Short mmCIF file of C-alpha atoms in Angstrom, two decimals:
data_model
loop_
_atom_site.label_atom_id
_atom_site.label_comp_id
_atom_site.label_asym_id
_atom_site.label_seq_id
_atom_site.Cartn_x
_atom_site.Cartn_y
_atom_site.Cartn_z
CA MET Y 1 4.57 -21.20 -12.49
CA VAL Y 2 3.74 -23.20 -9.74
CA LEU Y 3 3.84 -21.85 -6.70
CA ARG Y 4 2.61 -18.17 -8.98
CA ILE Y 5 -0.09 -20.18 -9.41
CA LEU Y 6 -0.65 -21.53 -5.49
CA ARG Y 7 -0.20 -17.61 -4.11
CA ASP Y 8 -2.77 -15.90 -6.63
CA SER Y 9 -5.05 -18.95 -6.71
CA GLY Y 10 -4.72 -20.87 -2.93
CA PRO Y 11 -4.66 -24.16 -2.37
CA ARG Y 12 -4.60 -26.64 -4.89
CA SER Y 13 -4.13 -30.84 -6.34
CA ARG Y 14 -1.62 -31.52 -7.90
CA ALA Y 15 -4.33 -32.32 -10.96
CA GLN Y 16 -5.57 -28.89 -10.09
CA ILE Y 17 -2.10 -27.72 -10.98
CA ALA Y 18 -1.69 -30.06 -14.42
CA THR Y 19 -5.31 -28.50 -15.92
CA ASP Y 20 -4.28 -24.41 -14.35
CA THR Y 21 -0.44 -24.44 -16.14
CA GLY Y 22 -1.17 -26.88 -18.74
CA LEU Y 23 2.29 -28.99 -17.77
CA PRO Y 24 2.02 -33.05 -17.17
CA LYS Y 25 0.81 -34.37 -14.01
CA PRO Y 26 4.61 -36.57 -13.41
CA THR Y 27 6.09 -32.84 -13.83
CA VAL Y 28 3.78 -31.52 -11.83
CA THR Y 29 4.81 -34.33 -9.22
CA SER Y 30 8.28 -33.14 -10.22
CA LEU Y 31 7.49 -29.84 -9.28
CA VAL Y 32 6.09 -29.96 -5.85
CA ALA Y 33 8.30 -32.78 -4.53
CA GLU Y 34 11.20 -29.31 -5.27
CA LEU Y 35 8.74 -26.83 -3.61
CA LEU Y 36 8.69 -28.74 -0.52
CA ALA Y 37 12.23 -29.91 -0.34
CA LEU Y 38 12.75 -25.43 -0.18
CA GLY Y 39 9.86 -25.16 2.57
CA LEU Y 40 8.16 -23.74 0.06
CA VAL Y 41 4.81 -25.44 -0.36
CA ARG Y 42 3.47 -27.88 1.91
CA GLU Y 43 0.74 -30.54 1.96
CA GLY Y 44 -2.61 -30.59 3.87
CA PRO Y 45 -5.83 -32.07 3.53
CA ALA Y 46 -7.31 -33.63 0.32
CA GLN Y 47 -10.03 -32.74 -1.32
CA ARG Y 48 -11.81 -35.16 -3.45
CA GLU Y 49 -11.95 -33.33 -6.97
CA GLY Y 50 -15.64 -35.70 -8.91
CA ALA Y 51 -17.67 -37.99 -7.88
CA VAL Y 52 -15.70 -41.12 -8.37
CA GLY Y 53 -11.69 -41.65 -7.73
CA ARG Y 54 -8.87 -40.68 -5.28
CA PRO Y 55 -9.20 -37.79 -3.17
CA GLY Y 56 -6.28 -35.45 -4.38
CA THR Y 57 -4.14 -34.28 -2.02
CA LEU Y 58 -4.38 -30.47 -1.58
CA VAL Y 59 -0.66 -28.29 -1.89
CA HIS Y 60 -0.51 -24.51 0.34
CA ILE Y 61 1.79 -22.41 -0.18
CA ASP Y 62 4.27 -22.39 3.08
CA GLY Y 63 7.42 -21.08 3.14
CA ARG Y 64 7.67 -19.76 7.44
CA HIS Y 65 11.10 -19.70 7.41
CA ILE Y 66 11.42 -17.06 4.64
CA CYS Y 67 10.20 -13.44 4.86
CA GLY Y 68 9.77 -9.68 2.81
CA ILE Y 69 9.86 -6.60 4.71
CA GLY Y 70 8.03 -3.85 3.70
CA VAL Y 71 9.27 0.09 5.11
CA GLU Y 72 6.49 3.17 5.03
CA ILE Y 73 7.74 6.13 5.85
CA SER Y 74 4.87 8.57 5.49
CA THR Y 75 4.72 12.42 6.78
CA SER Y 76 3.28 11.10 10.52
CA TYR Y 77 4.87 7.75 10.60
CA VAL Y 78 7.93 4.51 10.33
CA HIS Y 79 6.35 1.24 9.80
CA VAL Y 80 8.18 -1.61 9.49
CA LEU Y 81 6.52 -4.78 8.57
CA ALA Y 82 7.77 -8.58 7.88
CA LEU Y 83 5.57 -11.16 6.39
CA THR Y 84 6.25 -14.47 5.38
CA LEU Y 85 5.60 -16.24 2.09
CA SER Y 86 2.04 -17.25 3.07
CA GLY Y 87 1.37 -13.85 3.94
CA ALA Y 88 1.24 -14.21 7.90
CA SER Y 89 2.78 -11.09 10.16
CA ALA Y 90 6.48 -12.20 11.51
CA PHE Y 91 7.00 -8.83 12.90
CA GLU Y 92 4.93 -5.43 12.55
CA HIS Y 93 5.80 -1.73 14.31
CA ARG Y 94 5.28 1.87 13.80
CA THR Y 95 6.53 4.78 16.03
CA ALA Y 96 4.84 8.27 14.90
CA MET Y 97 6.98 11.15 13.56
CA ALA Y 98 6.87 14.74 12.21
CA VAL Y 99 8.68 13.17 9.10
CA ALA Y 100 8.33 16.92 6.70
CA ASP Y 101 9.59 18.67 10.80
CA SER Y 102 12.84 16.41 11.44
CA GLY Y 103 15.95 16.46 9.23
CA THR Y 104 16.63 13.75 6.82
CA ASP Y 105 19.57 12.33 8.35
CA GLU Y 106 16.76 11.63 11.77
CA VAL Y 107 14.63 9.98 9.82
CA LEU Y 108 16.65 7.92 8.39
CA ASP Y 109 18.14 6.85 12.13
CA LEU Y 110 15.26 6.46 12.94
CA THR Y 111 14.55 3.90 10.10
CA ALA Y 112 17.22 2.21 10.35
CA ARG Y 113 16.71 1.56 14.78
CA SER Y 114 13.60 0.49 13.13
CA ILE Y 115 14.88 -2.47 10.58
CA ARG Y 116 17.66 -3.37 13.18
CA ALA Y 117 15.26 -4.31 15.59
CA CYS Y 118 12.76 -6.23 13.17
CA LEU Y 119 15.93 -8.18 11.84
CA ALA Y 120 17.08 -8.64 15.37
CA ALA Y 121 13.67 -10.29 15.76
CA LEU Y 122 13.67 -12.23 12.52
CA GLU Y 123 16.96 -13.58 13.63
CA ARG Y 124 15.81 -15.11 17.14
CA ASP Y 125 12.65 -16.52 15.37
CA GLY Y 126 14.62 -18.46 12.56
CA ILE Y 127 13.26 -16.47 9.67
CA ARG Y 128 15.56 -15.19 7.03
CA PRO Y 129 14.18 -11.90 5.13
CA VAL Y 130 14.58 -11.91 1.10
CA GLY Y 131 14.37 -8.77 0.88
CA VAL Y 132 13.29 -4.69 2.26
CA THR Y 133 11.45 -2.18 -0.16
CA LEU Y 134 11.45 0.94 1.11
CA ALA Y 135 7.62 2.81 0.43
CA VAL Y 136 7.86 6.50 0.55
CA PRO Y 137 5.49 9.64 -0.91
CA GLY Y 138 7.07 11.09 -4.29
CA VAL Y 139 9.29 11.10 -7.22
CA ILE Y 140 11.47 6.91 -6.89
CA ASP Y 141 14.24 6.36 -9.64
CA ALA Y 142 14.70 2.68 -8.13
CA HIS Y 143 17.80 1.89 -9.88
CA THR Y 144 19.55 4.26 -8.08
CA GLY Y 145 17.75 4.72 -4.35
CA THR Y 146 16.69 7.90 -5.22
CA VAL Y 147 14.06 9.83 -3.99
CA HIS Y 148 13.91 12.61 -6.65
CA TYR Y 149 11.12 14.99 -5.06
CA ALA Y 150 8.79 14.33 -1.92
CA PRO Y 151 7.46 16.73 -1.40
CA ALA Y 152 5.09 16.01 1.46
CA LEU Y 153 8.23 14.63 3.52
CA GLY Y 154 10.66 18.38 1.68
CA TRP Y 155 13.20 15.93 0.22
CA ARG Y 156 15.21 16.11 -2.90
CA GLY Y 157 17.64 14.38 -4.15
CA VAL Y 158 17.83 11.81 -1.48
CA GLN Y 159 19.63 9.15 -1.32
CA VAL Y 160 17.47 6.67 0.67
CA VAL Y 161 18.47 3.03 -0.29
CA ASP Y 162 22.68 3.94 0.55
CA GLY Y 163 21.82 6.00 3.96
CA LEU Y 164 19.94 3.01 5.33
CA ARG Y 165 22.00 0.57 3.84
CA ALA Y 166 24.84 2.45 5.69
CA ARG Y 167 23.40 3.22 9.17
CA LEU Y 168 22.93 -0.49 9.10
CA GLU Y 169 26.38 -1.33 9.10
CA GLN Y 170 25.81 -4.97 8.87
CA PRO Y 171 25.23 -6.99 6.12
CA VAL Y 172 21.67 -6.45 4.87
CA PRO Y 173 18.73 -8.21 1.92
CA PRO Y 174 19.21 -7.09 -0.87
CA LEU Y 175 17.43 -2.70 -0.45
CA THR Y 176 14.87 -1.57 -2.57
CA VAL Y 177 13.04 1.27 -2.81
CA GLU Y 178 9.47 2.59 -5.19
CA ASN Y 179 6.93 4.65 -4.84
CA ASP Y 180 4.37 4.27 -1.59
CA ALA Y 181 1.02 4.78 -4.01
CA LYS Y 182 2.29 2.17 -6.21
CA LEU Y 183 3.03 -0.23 -3.01
CA GLY Y 184 -0.28 0.31 -1.95
CA ALA Y 185 -1.91 -0.44 -5.24
CA ILE Y 186 -0.08 -3.80 -5.05
CA ALA Y 187 -1.23 -4.71 -1.57
CA GLU Y 188 -4.57 -3.48 -2.86
CA TYR Y 189 -4.66 -5.97 -5.69
CA VAL Y 190 -3.78 -8.89 -3.89
CA GLN Y 191 -6.44 -8.37 -2.16
CA ALA Y 192 -9.11 -7.75 -4.64
CA GLN Y 193 -7.71 -10.63 -6.94
CA SER Y 194 -10.54 -13.19 -5.64
CA ALA Y 195 -13.24 -10.93 -6.87
CA GLY Y 196 -11.26 -10.84 -9.91
CA VAL Y 197 -11.18 -6.79 -10.41
CA ARG Y 198 -7.92 -6.65 -13.25
CA ASP Y 199 -8.14 -2.58 -13.24
CA MET Y 200 -8.16 -0.63 -10.11
CA VAL Y 201 -7.11 2.89 -8.79
CA CYS Y 202 -6.19 2.46 -5.16
CA ILE Y 203 -5.97 6.71 -4.00
CA THR Y 204 -3.03 7.10 -0.87
CA GLY Y 205 -4.58 10.21 1.26
CA GLU Y 206 -2.25 11.25 3.26
CA ARG Y 207 -0.53 15.28 3.52
CA GLY Y 208 0.01 14.15 -0.21
CA ILE Y 209 -2.39 11.72 -2.14
CA GLY Y 210 -0.98 9.61 -4.59
CA ALA Y 211 -2.66 6.52 -6.69
CA GLY Y 212 -0.93 3.18 -8.02
CA ILE Y 213 -3.29 2.57 -10.83
CA ILE Y 214 -3.60 -1.36 -12.22
CA SER Y 215 -4.58 -1.91 -15.75
CA GLY Y 216 -5.55 -5.09 -16.38
CA GLY Y 217 -3.57 -6.53 -14.24
CA GLN Y 218 -0.50 -5.15 -14.23
CA LEU Y 219 0.64 -1.93 -12.19
CA LEU Y 220 0.56 0.97 -14.30
CA ARG Y 221 3.99 2.77 -14.13
CA GLY Y 222 3.96 5.25 -16.86
CA SER Y 223 7.56 5.76 -19.66
CA SER Y 224 9.32 6.94 -16.86
CA GLY Y 225 7.95 5.28 -13.68
CA PHE Y 226 6.43 8.28 -12.41
CA ALA Y 227 2.46 7.70 -13.07
CA GLY Y 228 0.16 8.13 -10.35
CA GLU Y 229 0.66 11.63 -9.05
CA VAL Y 230 -2.51 11.80 -8.96
CA GLY Y 231 -2.67 14.88 -5.82
CA HIS Y 232 -1.23 17.37 -8.08
CA MET Y 233 -3.55 17.68 -11.05
CA PRO Y 234 -4.44 21.27 -10.86
CA LEU Y 235 -8.36 21.25 -9.84
CA ASP Y 236 -8.41 23.90 -7.16
CA PRO Y 237 -10.46 26.96 -8.52
CA GLU Y 238 -8.57 28.52 -5.24
CA ARG Y 239 -5.38 28.51 -7.10
CA ARG Y 240 -4.11 27.60 -3.25
CA GLN Y 241 -0.34 27.03 -2.53
CA CYS Y 242 0.86 23.07 -2.38
CA VAL Y 243 3.92 22.06 -0.88
CA CYS Y 244 5.42 20.65 -4.65
CA GLY Y 245 5.59 24.67 -5.30
CA ARG Y 246 2.41 24.54 -7.72
CA LEU Y 247 -1.20 25.88 -7.82
CA GLY Y 248 -4.08 24.21 -7.07
CA CYS Y 249 -3.44 21.17 -6.44
CA TRP Y 250 -6.04 18.47 -5.83
CA GLU Y 251 -3.97 17.50 -2.19
CA THR Y 252 -4.80 20.95 -1.16
CA MET Y 253 -8.83 20.11 -1.62
CA VAL Y 254 -8.49 16.69 -0.11
CA GLY Y 255 -5.33 15.93 1.69
CA LEU Y 256 -4.86 15.04 5.65
CA ASP Y 257 -3.73 19.13 6.14
CA THR Y 258 -7.24 20.35 4.55
CA ILE Y 259 -9.51 18.24 6.49
CA LEU Y 260 -7.66 18.99 9.49
CA ARG Y 261 -7.76 22.64 8.98
CA LEU Y 262 -11.43 22.63 7.85
CA ALA Y 263 -12.47 20.41 11.05
CA THR Y 264 -10.66 21.69 13.84
CA ASP Y 265 -8.04 25.12 14.83
CA ALA Y 266 -4.62 24.87 14.83
CA ASP Y 267 -3.85 24.37 18.45
CA ASP Y 268 -6.64 21.36 18.84
CA GLU Y 269 -5.26 18.28 19.44
CA VAL Y 270 -6.00 16.43 16.43
CA HIS Y 271 -2.84 18.43 14.93
CA ASP Y 272 -0.60 17.18 17.82
CA PRO Y 273 2.30 14.92 15.36
CA ASP Y 274 2.77 13.47 18.49
CA VAL Y 275 -0.34 11.28 18.92
CA GLU Y 276 -1.00 8.39 16.38
CA LEU Y 277 -2.73 9.55 13.59
CA GLU Y 278 -5.12 6.71 13.99
CA ILE Y 279 -6.00 8.68 17.96
CA ARG Y 280 -6.24 12.09 16.17
CA LEU Y 281 -8.81 10.46 13.51
CA ALA Y 282 -10.83 8.48 15.41
CA GLU Y 283 -11.70 12.09 17.21
CA LEU Y 284 -12.98 13.74 14.70
CA HIS Y 285 -14.69 10.86 13.62
CA SER Y 286 -16.57 10.78 16.61
CA ARG Y 287 -16.91 14.57 16.96
CA ALA Y 288 -18.73 13.82 13.69
CA ASP Y 289 -20.48 10.97 15.21
CA SER Y 290 -21.78 13.48 17.47
CA GLY Y 291 -23.15 15.79 15.31
CA ASP Y 292 -20.12 18.46 15.55
CA ALA Y 293 -21.27 21.00 12.72
CA ARG Y 294 -18.16 21.88 12.00
CA THR Y 295 -16.87 18.85 11.15
CA ARG Y 296 -19.71 17.12 9.26
CA GLU Y 297 -19.08 20.48 7.18
CA ALA Y 298 -16.05 19.49 6.37
CA LEU Y 299 -16.39 16.07 5.95
CA SER Y 300 -18.61 17.36 3.01
CA HIS Y 301 -16.78 19.61 1.58
CA VAL Y 302 -13.65 17.23 1.07
CA ALA Y 303 -16.20 15.05 -0.01
CA ASP Y 304 -17.43 16.91 -3.32
CA ASP Y 305 -13.56 17.53 -3.75
CA LEU Y 306 -12.58 13.93 -3.26
CA GLY Y 307 -15.58 13.02 -5.44
CA LEU Y 308 -14.82 15.36 -8.73
CA GLY Y 309 -11.30 13.92 -9.24
CA ILE Y 310 -12.44 10.46 -9.06
CA ALA Y 311 -14.94 11.26 -11.46
CA LEU Y 312 -11.54 12.63 -13.06
CA LEU Y 313 -9.67 9.25 -12.81
CA ALA Y 314 -12.83 7.27 -13.75
CA ASP Y 315 -13.59 9.19 -16.97
CA VAL Y 316 -9.86 8.92 -18.13
CA LEU Y 317 -9.31 5.30 -16.58
CA ASN Y 318 -12.67 3.96 -16.22
CA PRO Y 319 -11.71 1.77 -13.53
CA GLY Y 320 -13.99 -1.31 -12.21
CA VAL Y 321 -12.70 -0.19 -8.28
CA VAL Y 322 -11.31 2.81 -6.73
CA VAL Y 323 -10.08 2.04 -3.28
CA LEU Y 324 -9.27 4.76 -0.95
CA GLY Y 325 -6.93 4.27 1.24
CA GLY Y 326 -4.61 5.92 3.92
CA TYR Y 327 -6.67 8.50 5.93
CA PHE Y 328 -10.25 8.07 3.61
CA SER Y 329 -10.04 4.56 5.48
CA HIS Y 330 -10.52 5.70 8.66
CA ILE Y 331 -13.08 8.51 8.52
CA GLY Y 332 -13.76 7.43 4.21
CA ASP Y 333 -17.40 6.05 5.85
CA LEU Y 334 -18.45 9.57 6.90
CA MET Y 335 -17.85 11.21 3.31
CA LEU Y 336 -18.50 7.44 1.14
CA ASP Y 337 -22.07 8.03 0.45
CA ARG Y 338 -21.46 11.44 -1.20
CA VAL Y 339 -18.08 10.89 -3.06
CA ARG Y 340 -20.27 8.16 -5.08
CA GLU Y 341 -23.27 10.48 -5.79
CA VAL Y 342 -20.98 12.93 -7.52
CA VAL Y 343 -19.11 10.45 -8.89
CA ARG Y 344 -22.23 8.94 -10.38
CA ASP Y 345 -23.31 12.50 -11.69
CA ARG Y 346 -20.08 13.24 -12.83
CA VAL Y 347 -18.73 11.23 -14.97
CA MET Y 348 -19.62 10.51 -18.48
CA ALA Y 349 -20.13 7.05 -19.27
CA PRO Y 350 -23.26 5.27 -17.50
CA ASP Y 351 -23.31 4.40 -14.32
CA ALA Y 352 -19.73 5.77 -13.63
CA GLY Y 353 -18.80 3.67 -15.95
CA GLY Y 354 -19.42 0.68 -13.90
CA CYS Y 355 -16.85 2.33 -11.56
CA GLU Y 356 -17.30 1.12 -7.76
CA VAL Y 357 -16.03 3.74 -4.60
CA VAL Y 358 -14.79 1.45 -2.24
CA LEU Y 359 -12.92 1.92 0.90
CA SER Y 360 -9.24 0.47 1.99
CA THR Y 361 -10.01 -2.57 4.51
CA LEU Y 362 -5.51 -1.95 4.24
CA GLY Y 363 -5.36 1.66 6.09
CA PHE Y 364 -2.35 2.99 6.62
CA ARG Y 365 -0.69 -0.67 6.55
CA ALA Y 366 -1.01 -1.11 2.70
CA ALA Y 367 2.27 0.28 1.51
CA SER Y 368 4.17 -1.74 4.09
CA GLN Y 369 1.90 -5.00 3.53
CA GLY Y 370 3.14 -4.05 -0.62
CA GLY Y 371 6.44 -3.10 0.45
CA ALA Y 372 6.64 -6.90 1.17
CA TYR Y 373 4.97 -8.33 -1.37
CA LEU Y 374 7.22 -6.85 -4.13
CA ALA Y 375 10.47 -7.92 -1.46
CA LEU Y 376 8.93 -11.35 -1.91
CA ASP Y 377 8.51 -11.37 -5.90
CA VAL Y 378 12.52 -12.88 -5.60
CA VAL Y 379 10.85 -15.80 -4.46
CA HIS Y 380 7.86 -16.70 -6.86
CA GLN Y 381 10.28 -15.21 -9.92
CA ASP Y 382 13.03 -18.06 -9.01
CA PRO Y 383 12.16 -20.64 -5.55
CA SER Y 384 15.08 -21.83 -6.23
CA GLY Y 385 18.06 -19.25 -5.89
CA ILE Y 386 16.46 -18.29 -2.17
#
C-alpha cells in the first residue's frame, strides 16, 4: 500500500503517508524502514507541511536495481524496453521487421535475440529484471501464453511464451503475454493519473486498430478478457475485406495500410517496411506541410472515419479522454481538429459527453512501456518477495 501510494501520488513524508493510508505513524515508520532496507525507496529533501513544526523528510520511489521488461511484437518492428521501479529507462532497442511477411520462427528468433541483448546489458549494469511482458496485437490467452488470433500479424494459435522460453536457453524472469492495446492503455493511464482521469479509451493505430479501455480507474477486460477489439466494428459502407477475413471493419477505414494507400502509390518509399516507420510517417507529415493535395486529402478522409468510430465509442462508454496512439501520434496533429469536430457533431450527449480527444505522447513506445509496468506490478503486489 505504501509503495503504491508513492508510485501513484509521488513523494510523501511519513506523516502524509500515514494520512493517505489511515495507518498509525509508528506503523508507517516501520514499513518505510523495510522499504528502505529493500532499496525500493529513498529519502529526499525535507518539506515543511505547515506553518510550525519540523519539516518532514520526503520518501521517494527508488528501486534502481530492479526493472520490468516490456517487449512489443508489432506489425513493423520488435521493441524492447526495460524500466526501473522509478520509471527510468534501463535499456531500449527497436528493430524494424515486416512481421506479417515473416515466418513465426523468424519473428520469435529475432525477439529472443533482442531479449538476450537486454538481459546482458542489465546484468552488466547490476540491474535485476523481475519479469518480461510481451505485447502482441490480437486475441491473447495470458494463462497459456498463447496468441489465439492476431490477424494483423497473420498468427493463429502461436504459443509465444513457450516458444521464446525455449529459444532463450537460460534462466529468465517470468514471461507473460498481453494484448498490445491493453498495455498501451496502462501506460497512458499512468501518464494521465495526475490529471485525475478515471475513464479513458486508448486507441492504438497501426496496421490493425485496437483499444484499451480504462473504466473507473480499472482496465476493462470483459468476461473473457477480449474487450477492446474495436478495429473490427463493421463501420465501412464499402465493405472492404479486412485481414481478419470479415468485411467492412473499421480498421479498413483508418488503419496504417489505409492512410498509406490513400496518400501514396504502391511503389512509394513510404511503403518500404525496411525503413523505420517513424521516418516514413515523418515523410508523410512533410508532404502534408508542403501542401501536397493527395496527402492532405487522405488525412482528411481518414479523420472523418476516425471521428465516426470514436463518436460511437463515446456514445457507448462515455470516456473523459480518448487517446490516439501508434501512428496517430506522429501525424494525428494534422487530423485532430477534424476528428474533434466529427466527434462533437455525432455524439448524442451535449459537448460530446465531456469527451476530449488527444494525441499520445508515448507514440510507439506505449505498449512496451505498459508491458514493463505490468512486469513491475509483482513488486507492488509483494515488495518483500522480490
